[in-house]
PDB file of C-alpha atoms and ligand atoms in Angstrom:
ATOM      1  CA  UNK A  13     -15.977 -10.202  -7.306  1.00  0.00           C
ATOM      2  CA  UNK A  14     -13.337 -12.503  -6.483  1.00  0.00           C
ATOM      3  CA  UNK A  15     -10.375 -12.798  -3.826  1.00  0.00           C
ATOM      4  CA  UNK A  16      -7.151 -12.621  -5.141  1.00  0.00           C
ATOM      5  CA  UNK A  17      -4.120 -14.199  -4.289  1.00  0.00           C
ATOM      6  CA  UNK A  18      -1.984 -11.413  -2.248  1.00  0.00           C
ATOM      7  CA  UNK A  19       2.216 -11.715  -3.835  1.00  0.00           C
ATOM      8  CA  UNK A  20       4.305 -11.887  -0.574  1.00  0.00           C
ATOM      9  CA  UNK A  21       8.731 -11.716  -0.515  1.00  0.00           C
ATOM     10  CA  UNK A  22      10.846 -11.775  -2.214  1.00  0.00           C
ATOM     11  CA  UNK A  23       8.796 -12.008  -5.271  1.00  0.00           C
ATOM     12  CA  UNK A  24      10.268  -9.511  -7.394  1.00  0.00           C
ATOM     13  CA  UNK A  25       6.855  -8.337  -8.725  1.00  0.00           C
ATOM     14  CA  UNK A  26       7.016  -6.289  -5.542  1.00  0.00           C
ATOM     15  CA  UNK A  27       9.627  -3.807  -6.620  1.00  0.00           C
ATOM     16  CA  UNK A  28       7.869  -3.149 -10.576  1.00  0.00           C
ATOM     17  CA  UNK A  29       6.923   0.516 -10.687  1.00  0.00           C
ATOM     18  CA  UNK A  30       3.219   0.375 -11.841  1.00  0.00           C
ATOM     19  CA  UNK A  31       2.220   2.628 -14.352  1.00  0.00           C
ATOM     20  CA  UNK A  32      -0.316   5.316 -14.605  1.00  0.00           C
ATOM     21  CA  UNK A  33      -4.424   3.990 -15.134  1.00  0.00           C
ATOM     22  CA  UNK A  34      -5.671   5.628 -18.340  1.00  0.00           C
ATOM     23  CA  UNK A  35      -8.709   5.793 -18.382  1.00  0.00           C
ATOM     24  CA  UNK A  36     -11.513   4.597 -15.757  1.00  0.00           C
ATOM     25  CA  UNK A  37     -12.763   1.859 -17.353  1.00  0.00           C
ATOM     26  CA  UNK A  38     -15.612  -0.730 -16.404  1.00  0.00           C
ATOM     27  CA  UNK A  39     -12.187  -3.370 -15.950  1.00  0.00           C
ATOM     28  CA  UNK A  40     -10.869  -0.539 -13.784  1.00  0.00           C
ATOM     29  CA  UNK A  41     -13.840  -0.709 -10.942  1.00  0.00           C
ATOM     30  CA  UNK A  42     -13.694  -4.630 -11.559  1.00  0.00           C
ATOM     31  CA  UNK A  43      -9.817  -4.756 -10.362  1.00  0.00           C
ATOM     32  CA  UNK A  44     -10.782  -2.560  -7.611  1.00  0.00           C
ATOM     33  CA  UNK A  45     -13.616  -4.464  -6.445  1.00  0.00           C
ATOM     34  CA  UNK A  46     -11.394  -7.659  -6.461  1.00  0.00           C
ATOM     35  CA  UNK A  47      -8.875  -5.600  -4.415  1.00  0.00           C
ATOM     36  CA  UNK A  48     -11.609  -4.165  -1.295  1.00  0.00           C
ATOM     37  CA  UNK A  49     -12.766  -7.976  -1.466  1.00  0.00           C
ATOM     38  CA  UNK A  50      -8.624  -9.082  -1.197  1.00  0.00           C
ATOM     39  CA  UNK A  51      -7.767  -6.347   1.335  1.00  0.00           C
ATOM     40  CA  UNK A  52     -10.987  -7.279   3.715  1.00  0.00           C
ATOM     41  CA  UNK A  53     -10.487 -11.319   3.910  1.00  0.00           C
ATOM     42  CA  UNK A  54      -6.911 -10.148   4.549  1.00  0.00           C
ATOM     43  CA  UNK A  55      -7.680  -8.655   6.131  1.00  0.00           C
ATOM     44  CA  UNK A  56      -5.550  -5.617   5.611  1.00  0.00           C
ATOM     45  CA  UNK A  57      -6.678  -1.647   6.055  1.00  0.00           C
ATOM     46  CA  UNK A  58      -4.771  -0.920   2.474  1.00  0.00           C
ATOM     47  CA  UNK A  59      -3.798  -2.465  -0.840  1.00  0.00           C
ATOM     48  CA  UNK A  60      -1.966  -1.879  -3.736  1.00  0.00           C
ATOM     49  CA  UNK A  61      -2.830  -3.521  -7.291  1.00  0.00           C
ATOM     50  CA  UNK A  62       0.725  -4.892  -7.577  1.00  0.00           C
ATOM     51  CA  UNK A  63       0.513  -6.542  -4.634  1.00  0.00           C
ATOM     52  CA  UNK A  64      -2.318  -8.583  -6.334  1.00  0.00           C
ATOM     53  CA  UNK A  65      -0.012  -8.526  -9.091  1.00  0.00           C
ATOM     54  CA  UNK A  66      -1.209  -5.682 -11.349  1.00  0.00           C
ATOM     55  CA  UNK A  67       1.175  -2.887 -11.955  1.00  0.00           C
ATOM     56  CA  UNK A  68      -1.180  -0.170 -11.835  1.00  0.00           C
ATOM     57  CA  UNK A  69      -1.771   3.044 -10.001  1.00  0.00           C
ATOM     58  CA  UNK A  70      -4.390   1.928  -8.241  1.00  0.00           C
ATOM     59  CA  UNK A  71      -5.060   1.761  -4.618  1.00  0.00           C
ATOM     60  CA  UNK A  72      -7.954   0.574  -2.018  1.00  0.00           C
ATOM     61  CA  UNK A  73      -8.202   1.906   1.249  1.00  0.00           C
ATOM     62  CA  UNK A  74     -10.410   1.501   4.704  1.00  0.00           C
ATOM     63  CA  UNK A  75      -9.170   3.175   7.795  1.00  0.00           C
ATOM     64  CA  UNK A  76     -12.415   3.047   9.303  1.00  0.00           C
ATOM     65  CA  UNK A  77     -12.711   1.519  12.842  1.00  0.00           C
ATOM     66  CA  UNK A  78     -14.148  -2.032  13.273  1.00  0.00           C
ATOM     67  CA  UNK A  79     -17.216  -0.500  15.284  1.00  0.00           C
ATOM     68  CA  UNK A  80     -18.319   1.813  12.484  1.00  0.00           C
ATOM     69  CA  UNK A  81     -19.782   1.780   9.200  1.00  0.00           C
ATOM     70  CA  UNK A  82     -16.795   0.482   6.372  1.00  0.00           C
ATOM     71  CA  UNK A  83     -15.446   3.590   4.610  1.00  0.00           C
ATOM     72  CA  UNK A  84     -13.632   2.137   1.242  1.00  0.00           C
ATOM     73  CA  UNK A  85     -11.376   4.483  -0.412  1.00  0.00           C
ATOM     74  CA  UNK A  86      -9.916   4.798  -3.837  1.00  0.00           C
ATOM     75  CA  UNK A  87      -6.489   5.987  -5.030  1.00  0.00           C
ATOM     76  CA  UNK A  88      -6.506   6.189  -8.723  1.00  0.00           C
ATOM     77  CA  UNK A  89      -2.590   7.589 -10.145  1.00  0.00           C
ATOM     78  CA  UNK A  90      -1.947   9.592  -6.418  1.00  0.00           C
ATOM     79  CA  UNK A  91       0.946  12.125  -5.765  1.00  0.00           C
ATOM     80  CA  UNK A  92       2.068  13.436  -3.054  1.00  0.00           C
ATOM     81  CA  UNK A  93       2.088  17.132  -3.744  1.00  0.00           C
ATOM     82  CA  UNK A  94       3.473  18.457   0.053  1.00  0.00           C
ATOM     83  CA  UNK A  95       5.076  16.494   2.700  1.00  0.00           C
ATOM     84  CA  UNK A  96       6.039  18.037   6.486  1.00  0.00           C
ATOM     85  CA  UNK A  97       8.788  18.583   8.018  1.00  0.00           C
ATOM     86  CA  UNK A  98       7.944  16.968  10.736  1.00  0.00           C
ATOM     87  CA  UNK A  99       7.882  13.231  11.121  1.00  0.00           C
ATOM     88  CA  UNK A 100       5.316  10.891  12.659  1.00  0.00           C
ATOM     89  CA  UNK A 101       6.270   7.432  13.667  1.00  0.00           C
ATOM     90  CA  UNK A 102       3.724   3.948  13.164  1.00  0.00           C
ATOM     91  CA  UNK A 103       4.772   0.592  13.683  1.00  0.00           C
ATOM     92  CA  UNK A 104       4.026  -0.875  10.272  1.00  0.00           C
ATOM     93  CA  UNK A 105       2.926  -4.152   8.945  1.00  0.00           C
ATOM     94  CA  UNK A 106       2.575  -4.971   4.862  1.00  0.00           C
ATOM     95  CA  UNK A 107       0.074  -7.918   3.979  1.00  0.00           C
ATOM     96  CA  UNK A 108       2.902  -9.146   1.400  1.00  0.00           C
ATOM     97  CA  UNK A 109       5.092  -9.357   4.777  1.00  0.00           C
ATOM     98  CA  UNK A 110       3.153 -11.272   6.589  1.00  0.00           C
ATOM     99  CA  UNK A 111       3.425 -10.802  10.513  1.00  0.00           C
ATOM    100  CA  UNK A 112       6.598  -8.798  10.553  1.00  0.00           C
ATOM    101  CA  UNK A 113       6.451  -5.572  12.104  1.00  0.00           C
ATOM    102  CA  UNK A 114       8.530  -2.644  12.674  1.00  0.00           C
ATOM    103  CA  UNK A 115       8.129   1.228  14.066  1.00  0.00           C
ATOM    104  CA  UNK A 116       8.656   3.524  10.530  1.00  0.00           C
ATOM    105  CA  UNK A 117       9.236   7.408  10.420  1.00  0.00           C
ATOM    106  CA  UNK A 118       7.645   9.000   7.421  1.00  0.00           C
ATOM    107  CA  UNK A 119       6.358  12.716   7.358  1.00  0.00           C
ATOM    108  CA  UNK A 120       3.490  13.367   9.542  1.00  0.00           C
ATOM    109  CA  UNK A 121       1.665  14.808   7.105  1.00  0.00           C
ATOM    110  CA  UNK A 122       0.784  14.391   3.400  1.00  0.00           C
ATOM    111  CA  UNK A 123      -0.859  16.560   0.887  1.00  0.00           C
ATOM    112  CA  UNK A 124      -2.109  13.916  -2.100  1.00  0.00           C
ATOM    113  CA  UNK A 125      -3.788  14.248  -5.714  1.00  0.00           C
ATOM    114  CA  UNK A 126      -5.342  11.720  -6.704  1.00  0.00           C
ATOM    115  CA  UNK A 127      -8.352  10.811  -9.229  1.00  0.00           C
ATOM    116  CA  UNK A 128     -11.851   8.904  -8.240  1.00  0.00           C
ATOM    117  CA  UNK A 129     -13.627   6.015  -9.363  1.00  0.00           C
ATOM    118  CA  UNK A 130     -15.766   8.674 -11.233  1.00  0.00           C
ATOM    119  CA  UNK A 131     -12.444  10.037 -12.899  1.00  0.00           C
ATOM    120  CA  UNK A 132     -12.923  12.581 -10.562  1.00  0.00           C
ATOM    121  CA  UNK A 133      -9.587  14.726  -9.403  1.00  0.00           C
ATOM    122  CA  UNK A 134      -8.752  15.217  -5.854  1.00  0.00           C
ATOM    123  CA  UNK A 135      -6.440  17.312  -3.242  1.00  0.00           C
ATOM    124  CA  UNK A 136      -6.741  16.170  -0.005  1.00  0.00           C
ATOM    125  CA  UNK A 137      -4.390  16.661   2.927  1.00  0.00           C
ATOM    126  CA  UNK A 138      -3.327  13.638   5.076  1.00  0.00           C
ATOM    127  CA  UNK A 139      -2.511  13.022   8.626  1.00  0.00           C
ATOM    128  CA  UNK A 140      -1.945   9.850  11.584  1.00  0.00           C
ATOM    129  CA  UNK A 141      -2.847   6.463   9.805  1.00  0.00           C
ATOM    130  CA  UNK A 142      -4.321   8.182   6.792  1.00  0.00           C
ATOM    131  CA  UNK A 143      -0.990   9.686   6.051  1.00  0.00           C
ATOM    132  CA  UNK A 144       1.119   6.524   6.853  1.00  0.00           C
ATOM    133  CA  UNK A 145      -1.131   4.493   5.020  1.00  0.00           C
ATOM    134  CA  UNK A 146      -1.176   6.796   1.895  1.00  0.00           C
ATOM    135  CA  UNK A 147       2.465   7.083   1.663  1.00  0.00           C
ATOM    136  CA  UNK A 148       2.909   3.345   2.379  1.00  0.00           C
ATOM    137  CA  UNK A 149       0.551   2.530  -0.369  1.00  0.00           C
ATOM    138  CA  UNK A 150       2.238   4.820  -3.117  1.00  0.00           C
ATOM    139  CA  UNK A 151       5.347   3.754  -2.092  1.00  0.00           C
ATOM    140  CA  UNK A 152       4.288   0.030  -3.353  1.00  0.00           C
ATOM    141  CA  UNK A 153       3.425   1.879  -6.672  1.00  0.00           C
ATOM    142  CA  UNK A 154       7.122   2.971  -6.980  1.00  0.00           C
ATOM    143  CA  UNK A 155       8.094  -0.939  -5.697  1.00  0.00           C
ATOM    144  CA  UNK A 156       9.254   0.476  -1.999  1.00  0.00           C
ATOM    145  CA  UNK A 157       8.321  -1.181   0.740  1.00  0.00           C
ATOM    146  CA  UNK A 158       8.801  -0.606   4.426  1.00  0.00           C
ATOM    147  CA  UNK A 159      11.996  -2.898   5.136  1.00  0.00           C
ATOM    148  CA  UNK A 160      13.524  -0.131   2.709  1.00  0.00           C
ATOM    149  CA  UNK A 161      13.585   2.165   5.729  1.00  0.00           C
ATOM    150  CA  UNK A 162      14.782   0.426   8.562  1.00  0.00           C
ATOM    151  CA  UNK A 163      18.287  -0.711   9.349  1.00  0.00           C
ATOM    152  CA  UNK A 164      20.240  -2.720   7.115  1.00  0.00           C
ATOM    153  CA  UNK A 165      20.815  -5.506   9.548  1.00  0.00           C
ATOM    154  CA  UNK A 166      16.833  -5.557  10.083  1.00  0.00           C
ATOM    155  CA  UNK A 167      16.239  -5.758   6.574  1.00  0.00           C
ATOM    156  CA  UNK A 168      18.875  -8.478   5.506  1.00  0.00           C
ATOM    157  CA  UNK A 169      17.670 -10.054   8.499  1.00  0.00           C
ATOM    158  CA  UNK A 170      13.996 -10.274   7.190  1.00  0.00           C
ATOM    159  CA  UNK A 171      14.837 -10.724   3.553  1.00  0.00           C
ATOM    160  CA  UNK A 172      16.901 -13.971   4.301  1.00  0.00           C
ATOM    161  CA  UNK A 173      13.395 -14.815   6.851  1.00  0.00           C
ATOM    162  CA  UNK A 174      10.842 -14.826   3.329  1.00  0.00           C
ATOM    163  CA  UNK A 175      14.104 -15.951   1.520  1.00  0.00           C
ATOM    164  CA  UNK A 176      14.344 -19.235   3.371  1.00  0.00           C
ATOM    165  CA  UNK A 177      10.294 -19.778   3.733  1.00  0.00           C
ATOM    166  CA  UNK A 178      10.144 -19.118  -0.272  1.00  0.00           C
ATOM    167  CA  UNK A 179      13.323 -22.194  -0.679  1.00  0.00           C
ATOM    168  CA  UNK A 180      11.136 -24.303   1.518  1.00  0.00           C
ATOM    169  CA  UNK A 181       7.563 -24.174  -0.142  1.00  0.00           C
ATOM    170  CA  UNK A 182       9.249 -25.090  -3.508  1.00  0.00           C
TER     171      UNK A 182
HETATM  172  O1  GNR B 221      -2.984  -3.665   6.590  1.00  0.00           O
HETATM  173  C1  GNR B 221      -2.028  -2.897   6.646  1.00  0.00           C
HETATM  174  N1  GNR B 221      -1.759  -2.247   7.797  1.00  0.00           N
HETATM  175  C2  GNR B 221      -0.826  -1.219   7.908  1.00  0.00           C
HETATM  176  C3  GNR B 221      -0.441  -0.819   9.194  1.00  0.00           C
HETATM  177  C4  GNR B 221       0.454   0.210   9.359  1.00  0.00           C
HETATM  178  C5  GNR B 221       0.982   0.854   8.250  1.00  0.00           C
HETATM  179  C6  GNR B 221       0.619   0.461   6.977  1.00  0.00           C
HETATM  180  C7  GNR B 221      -0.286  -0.569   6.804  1.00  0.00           C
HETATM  181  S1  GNR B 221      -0.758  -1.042   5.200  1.00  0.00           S
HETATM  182  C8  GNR B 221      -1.136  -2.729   5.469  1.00  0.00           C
HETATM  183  C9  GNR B 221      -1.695  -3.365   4.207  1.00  0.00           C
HETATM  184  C10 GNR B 221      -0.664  -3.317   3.109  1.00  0.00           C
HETATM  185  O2  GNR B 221       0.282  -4.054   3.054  1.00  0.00           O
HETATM  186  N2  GNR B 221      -0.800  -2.387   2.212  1.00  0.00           N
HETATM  187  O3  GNR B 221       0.105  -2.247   1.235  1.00  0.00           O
HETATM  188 NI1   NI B 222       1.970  -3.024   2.062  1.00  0.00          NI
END
């Protein structure tokens, strides 16, 4: 297992739609054992494989709380098969935009496909964090991220932000 470096804005990796995982191959659970191992030194309650810089349709997940036993999670190829009406609002954070946090509207609830580590297929229906997190993840699949939704003076304003830091590490 190894931790792997986590791509942060603007790099333009970020907005690469990552294609669809073949088959679930013995490289397959290695990626996603680098990516729990990523995602918990983050630590982060979510990751996408692009955002380790693999553009694949693969996703780790942990909602569970910091009192109780870990529950890891993986999203092989999901889809989001059903989406409410009604909308449920989260302030969001992305561990490839580091501290930078806004309040996001999404639908409250989710219904998802997805396959297992087993190549087993799923339907499971989403709501609070799970949903928010599920949707936020995909959406990194389809190179969305959160700034996408909120105003456009918010999101020049935190563009220029990881713009300028970027200029300055050079
Ligand atoms: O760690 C994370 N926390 C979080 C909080 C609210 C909504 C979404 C998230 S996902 C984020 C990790 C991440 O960037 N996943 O892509
Ligand atoms: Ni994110």
């Amino acid at each position: 297992m190894a931790i792997r470096d986590i791509i942060i804005l603007p790099d333009k990796q970020l907005r690469l739609v990552s294609k669809p995982v073949e088959k679930v191959t013995a490289e397959v659970r290695k990626l996603a054992d680098d990516m729990f191992e990523t995602m918990y030194d983050a630590p982060g309650i979510g990751l996408a494989a692009i955002q380790i810089g693999v553009p694949q349709r693969l996703i780790t997940m942990d909602l569970a709380k910091k009192e109780g036993p870990p529950n890891p999670r993986v999203f092989i190829n999901p889809e989001i098969l059903w989406s409410s009406e009604e909308k449920g609002s989260y302030e969001e954070g992305c561990l490839s935009i580091p501290e930078y946090y806004e309040e996001v509207e999404r639908p409250a609830k989710v219904r998802v496909r997805f396959t297992d580590l087993d190549g087993k297929v799923h339907e499971e229906e989403a709501e609070g964090l799970f949903a928010t997190c599920i949707q936020h993840e995909i959406d990194h699949l389809n190179g969305v991220l959160f700034v996408d939704y909120l105003s456009k003076l918010k999101r020049d304003r935190v563009m220029k932000k990881f713009m300028k830091a970027a200029k300055r590490a050079e």
